mmCIF file of C-alpha atoms in Angstrom:
data_model
loop_
_atom_site.group_PDB
_atom_site.id
_atom_site.type_symbol
_atom_site.label_atom_id
_atom_site.label_comp_id
_atom_site.label_asym_id
_atom_site.label_seq_id
_atom_site.Cartn_x
_atom_site.Cartn_y
_atom_site.Cartn_z
ATOM 1 C CA MET A 1 99.459 -57.054 14.205
ATOM 2 C CA ARG A 2 102.984 -56.550 12.882
ATOM 3 C CA PHE A 3 103.177 -54.232 9.883
ATOM 4 C CA GLU A 4 105.281 -56.636 7.840
ATOM 5 C CA THR A 5 102.428 -59.177 7.913
ATOM 6 C CA VAL A 6 99.960 -56.763 6.267
ATOM 7 C CA PRO A 7 99.552 -57.326 2.488
ATOM 8 C CA MET A 8 101.217 -54.417 0.685
ATOM 9 C CA PRO A 9 99.977 -52.788 -2.538
ATOM 10 C CA SER A 10 102.641 -53.046 -5.232
ATOM 11 C CA ALA A 11 102.982 -49.264 -5.626
ATOM 12 C CA VAL A 12 103.511 -48.901 -1.870
ATOM 13 C CA ARG A 13 106.168 -51.622 -2.004
ATOM 14 C CA ALA A 14 108.155 -49.393 -4.365
ATOM 15 C CA ARG A 15 108.226 -46.468 -1.888
ATOM 16 C CA PRO A 16 111.366 -45.537 0.091
ATOM 17 C CA ARG A 17 111.560 -47.056 3.596
ATOM 18 C CA ASP A 18 112.577 -45.732 6.996
ATOM 19 C CA LEU A 19 115.106 -47.543 9.184
ATOM 20 C CA ARG A 20 112.381 -49.822 10.568
ATOM 21 C CA GLY A 21 111.248 -50.851 7.113
ATOM 22 C CA TYR A 22 108.040 -48.769 6.998
ATOM 23 C CA PRO A 23 107.215 -47.444 3.496
ATOM 24 C CA VAL A 24 107.191 -43.637 3.464
ATOM 25 C CA PRO A 25 104.052 -41.957 2.007
ATOM 26 C CA ALA A 26 104.441 -39.624 -0.938
ATOM 27 C CA ILE A 27 103.527 -36.469 1.016
ATOM 28 C CA THR A 28 105.799 -37.139 3.991
ATOM 29 C CA PRO A 29 108.706 -34.685 4.405
ATOM 30 C CA TRP A 30 112.220 -35.824 5.257
ATOM 31 C CA ASP A 31 114.732 -34.428 7.727
ATOM 32 C CA GLY A 32 117.970 -35.768 6.322
ATOM 33 C CA ASP A 33 117.509 -39.543 6.244
ATOM 34 C CA ALA A 34 114.545 -39.484 8.655
ATOM 35 C CA PRO A 35 110.952 -39.215 7.375
ATOM 36 C CA GLN A 36 108.682 -36.965 9.465
ATOM 37 C CA PHE A 37 105.553 -39.114 9.425
ATOM 38 C CA ALA A 38 103.272 -36.759 11.390
ATOM 39 C CA LEU A 39 103.905 -33.843 9.025
ATOM 40 C CA THR A 40 103.000 -32.982 5.415
ATOM 41 C CA ASP A 41 105.382 -31.704 2.748
ATOM 42 C CA TYR A 42 103.885 -28.666 0.961
ATOM 43 C CA ASP A 43 105.391 -29.259 -2.495
ATOM 44 C CA ARG A 44 104.736 -32.998 -2.501
ATOM 45 C CA SER A 45 101.140 -32.476 -1.407
ATOM 46 C CA ALA A 46 100.578 -29.781 -4.049
ATOM 47 C CA ASP A 47 101.928 -32.059 -6.778
ATOM 48 C CA CYS A 48 99.652 -34.896 -5.686
ATOM 49 C CA ALA A 49 96.609 -32.611 -5.608
ATOM 50 C CA ARG A 50 97.222 -31.059 -9.025
ATOM 51 C CA MET A 51 98.191 -34.277 -10.780
ATOM 52 C CA ARG A 52 95.576 -36.490 -9.064
ATOM 53 C CA ARG A 53 98.223 -38.695 -7.527
ATOM 54 C CA CYS A 54 97.747 -40.839 -4.438
ATOM 55 C CA SER A 55 99.138 -39.200 -1.292
ATOM 56 C CA VAL A 56 100.448 -42.593 -0.155
ATOM 57 C CA CYS A 57 101.965 -44.270 -3.223
ATOM 58 C CA ASP A 58 102.370 -41.275 -5.588
ATOM 59 C CA THR A 59 100.767 -42.999 -8.589
ATOM 60 C CA LEU A 60 97.767 -41.786 -10.576
ATOM 61 C CA MET A 61 94.220 -42.121 -9.290
ATOM 62 C CA ARG A 62 91.574 -42.833 -11.904
ATOM 63 C CA PRO A 63 88.608 -40.437 -12.257
ATOM 64 C CA GLY A 64 85.958 -41.344 -9.719
ATOM 65 C CA PRO A 65 86.008 -42.112 -5.995
ATOM 66 C CA VAL A 66 88.971 -41.411 -3.745
ATOM 67 C CA TRP A 67 89.625 -42.526 -0.180
ATOM 68 C CA ARG A 68 91.107 -41.144 3.017
ATOM 69 C CA VAL A 69 91.466 -42.195 6.640
ATOM 70 C CA VAL A 70 89.495 -40.066 9.110
ATOM 71 C CA GLY A 71 89.883 -39.727 12.857
ATOM 72 C CA ALA A 72 87.503 -40.276 15.736
ATOM 73 C CA SER A 73 85.442 -37.072 15.564
ATOM 74 C CA GLU A 74 84.827 -37.141 11.811
ATOM 75 C CA SER A 75 84.161 -40.877 11.875
ATOM 76 C CA ALA A 76 81.515 -40.366 14.563
ATOM 77 C CA ALA A 77 79.891 -37.500 12.641
ATOM 78 C CA ILE A 78 79.723 -39.580 9.451
ATOM 79 C CA ALA A 79 78.288 -42.566 11.344
ATOM 80 C CA ASP A 80 75.588 -40.380 12.923
ATOM 81 C CA ALA A 81 74.623 -38.869 9.566
ATOM 82 C CA LEU A 82 74.426 -42.230 7.839
ATOM 83 C CA ALA A 83 72.402 -43.752 10.684
ATOM 84 C CA ALA A 84 69.916 -40.890 10.448
ATOM 85 C CA GLY A 85 69.713 -41.097 6.659
ATOM 86 C CA ARG A 86 71.156 -37.609 6.266
ATOM 87 C CA PRO A 87 73.737 -36.575 3.645
ATOM 88 C CA TYR A 88 77.139 -35.787 5.096
ATOM 89 C CA ARG A 89 79.311 -33.014 3.776
ATOM 90 C CA ASN A 90 82.046 -31.539 5.894
ATOM 91 C CA LEU A 91 82.928 -28.169 4.402
ATOM 92 C CA ALA A 92 85.912 -27.706 6.714
ATOM 93 C CA PRO A 93 89.170 -28.112 4.767
ATOM 94 C CA THR A 94 91.861 -30.595 5.747
ATOM 95 C CA LEU A 95 95.549 -30.962 4.958
ATOM 96 C CA GLU A 96 95.152 -34.705 4.433
ATOM 97 C CA GLY A 97 95.115 -35.684 0.771
ATOM 98 C CA PRO A 98 93.245 -38.561 -0.879
ATOM 99 C CA GLY A 99 94.491 -41.900 -2.123
ATOM 100 C CA HIS A 100 93.611 -45.253 -3.604
ATOM 101 C CA ARG A 101 91.305 -47.560 -1.659
ATOM 102 C CA ALA A 102 94.017 -50.189 -1.194
ATOM 103 C CA CYS A 103 96.578 -47.598 -0.108
ATOM 104 C CA MET A 104 94.270 -46.108 2.522
ATOM 105 C CA LEU A 105 93.219 -49.527 3.838
ATOM 106 C CA TYR A 106 96.902 -50.382 4.105
ATOM 107 C CA ALA A 107 97.779 -47.070 5.798
ATOM 108 C CA SER A 108 95.003 -47.496 8.362
ATOM 109 C CA MET A 109 96.557 -50.808 9.403
ATOM 110 C CA VAL A 110 100.294 -50.066 9.409
ATOM 111 C CA CYS A 111 100.555 -46.422 10.492
ATOM 112 C CA PRO A 112 101.327 -46.681 14.220
ATOM 113 C CA TYR A 113 99.158 -43.649 14.980
ATOM 114 C CA LEU A 114 96.147 -44.827 12.945
ATOM 115 C CA ALA A 115 96.297 -48.502 13.896
ATOM 116 C CA ARG A 116 95.376 -48.380 17.609
ATOM 117 C CA PRO A 117 92.968 -46.248 19.667
ATOM 118 C CA ASN A 118 95.592 -45.640 22.365
ATOM 119 C CA ALA A 119 98.338 -44.695 19.875
ATOM 120 C CA ARG A 120 100.019 -41.324 20.374
ATOM 121 C CA ARG A 121 101.572 -38.895 17.907
ATOM 122 C CA GLY A 122 105.355 -38.889 17.727
ATOM 123 C CA LEU A 123 105.829 -35.341 16.427
ATOM 124 C CA SER A 124 104.244 -31.912 16.795
ATOM 125 C CA ALA A 125 103.366 -29.559 13.943
ATOM 126 C CA GLN A 126 106.139 -27.051 13.316
ATOM 127 C CA GLN A 127 103.802 -24.022 13.169
ATOM 128 C CA PRO A 128 100.439 -25.031 14.676
ATOM 129 C CA ASP A 129 97.315 -23.281 13.401
ATOM 130 C CA GLU A 130 93.589 -24.045 13.205
ATOM 131 C CA LEU A 131 94.268 -26.963 10.859
ATOM 132 C CA THR A 132 97.320 -28.435 12.564
ATOM 133 C CA GLY A 133 96.744 -27.568 16.214
ATOM 134 C CA HIS A 134 95.788 -31.199 16.876
ATOM 135 C CA VAL A 135 99.181 -32.436 15.628
ATOM 136 C CA VAL A 136 100.804 -32.505 19.048
ATOM 137 C CA ARG A 137 103.384 -34.978 20.280
ATOM 138 C CA GLY A 138 101.676 -37.396 22.670
ATOM 139 C CA ALA A 139 98.105 -36.732 21.425
ATOM 140 C CA VAL A 140 95.927 -39.871 21.453
ATOM 141 C CA ARG A 141 94.212 -41.039 18.239
ATOM 142 C CA GLY A 142 90.831 -41.678 19.831
ATOM 143 C CA ALA A 143 88.404 -44.558 19.989
ATOM 144 C CA THR A 144 87.302 -45.057 16.396
ATOM 145 C CA GLY A 145 88.477 -44.063 12.953
ATOM 146 C CA ALA A 146 87.371 -45.033 9.461
ATOM 147 C CA VAL A 147 88.470 -45.492 5.888
ATOM 148 C CA VAL A 148 86.011 -43.422 3.859
ATOM 149 C CA GLY A 149 85.378 -43.334 0.125
ATOM 150 C CA PHE A 150 84.276 -40.035 -1.409
ATOM 151 C CA GLY A 151 82.865 -39.328 -4.862
ATOM 152 C CA ASP A 152 85.546 -36.719 -5.509
ATOM 153 C CA TYR A 153 87.687 -34.029 -3.918
ATOM 154 C CA GLU A 154 88.412 -30.329 -4.275
ATOM 155 C CA PHE A 155 91.682 -28.640 -3.434
ATOM 156 C CA ALA A 156 93.261 -25.226 -3.067
ATOM 157 C CA VAL A 157 96.979 -24.485 -3.074
ATOM 158 C CA THR A 158 97.660 -21.351 -1.022
ATOM 159 C CA GLY A 159 100.988 -19.702 -0.333
ATOM 160 C CA THR A 160 101.549 -21.852 2.738
ATOM 161 C CA GLN A 161 99.154 -24.830 2.657
ATOM 162 C CA VAL A 162 97.471 -27.358 0.410
ATOM 163 C CA LEU A 163 93.828 -27.717 1.446
ATOM 164 C CA PHE A 164 91.418 -30.522 0.549
ATOM 165 C CA ARG A 165 87.664 -30.893 0.783
ATOM 166 C CA PHE A 166 85.833 -34.171 0.143
ATOM 167 C CA LEU A 167 82.413 -34.635 -1.431
ATOM 168 C CA ASP A 168 79.723 -37.325 -1.410
ATOM 169 C CA ILE A 169 80.426 -40.386 0.727
ATOM 170 C CA VAL A 170 80.377 -43.639 -1.245
ATOM 171 C CA GLU A 171 81.842 -46.003 1.368
ATOM 172 C CA PHE A 172 82.263 -45.978 5.145
ATOM 173 C CA LEU A 173 84.493 -48.580 6.813
ATOM 174 C CA PRO A 174 84.914 -47.829 10.551
ATOM 175 C CA HIS A 175 87.689 -49.392 12.594
ATOM 176 C CA ASP A 176 88.907 -49.668 16.145
ATOM 177 C CA THR A 177 92.114 -51.691 15.896
ATOM 178 C CA SER A 178 94.368 -52.261 12.906
ATOM 179 C CA ASP A 179 93.183 -55.708 11.855
ATOM 180 C CA ALA A 180 89.615 -54.558 11.071
ATOM 181 C CA HIS A 181 90.325 -54.016 7.368
ATOM 182 C CA LEU A 182 92.524 -57.051 6.701
ATOM 183 C CA GLU A 183 89.956 -58.979 4.665
ATOM 184 C CA GLU A 184 88.906 -55.847 2.749
ATOM 185 C CA LEU A 185 92.545 -55.188 1.842
ATOM 186 C CA ARG A 186 93.143 -58.779 0.767
ATOM 187 C CA ALA A 187 90.025 -58.719 -1.414
ATOM 188 C CA GLU A 188 91.001 -55.375 -2.951
ATOM 189 C CA LEU A 189 94.484 -56.600 -3.863
ATOM 190 C CA ALA A 190 93.100 -59.867 -5.223
ATOM 191 C CA ALA A 191 90.632 -57.959 -7.424
ATOM 192 C CA ARG A 192 93.481 -55.910 -8.879
ATOM 193 C CA ASP A 193 95.262 -59.106 -9.887
ATOM 194 C CA ARG A 194 92.276 -60.604 -11.727
ATOM 195 C CA PRO A 195 92.327 -60.268 -15.536
ATOM 196 C CA GLY A 196 89.991 -57.553 -16.750
ATOM 197 C CA GLU A 197 89.875 -55.713 -13.421
ATOM 198 C CA PRO A 198 90.789 -52.027 -13.923
ATOM 199 C CA GLY A 199 92.170 -51.355 -10.460
ATOM 200 C CA ASP A 200 92.826 -47.806 -9.242
ATOM 201 C CA GLN A 201 95.708 -46.975 -11.523
ATOM 202 C CA PRO A 202 96.919 -47.653 -15.060
ATOM 203 C CA ARG A 203 98.889 -50.868 -15.392
#
């Protein structure tokens, strides 16, 4: 589905756009006027981690669960653990920061790389290592991903990277193609608009 038809959280609507009209996530670095969507800006990511700000919209996340979009291998591992009734805790750190539920549902649908199983990355990591070696131009997303809610997150800011670890799964929403979460996103945005609903961020 076309990205402009996907309901947009209000905080995402306020983000800068690229030349195509895509909103640019808070942690995305820029090269002049061009956002580098496959990469992560160190300072922006560190600020989001320390200040508990959403890595997509850059507004505050309330205490409690946070969400992120996971790829095929982690999605499969979570699905296997849940099916077997086992707790899942991946102690391997990631560079991908957390966000609001609505923001991550939205990102899973409009990010060209996340939206389709045959999508390919447009950029390669500038200095590949054990955490970014998979960020290679032309790499395929894989069959299934998921939007996952976690009870909380931990982070570490090193001299060169901002690392995240996520604890205690509270929600698992697998997807194949981008339209899988459309009704969830609509319901989430509608709940935010109802009087008395707290939403993810202060109003």
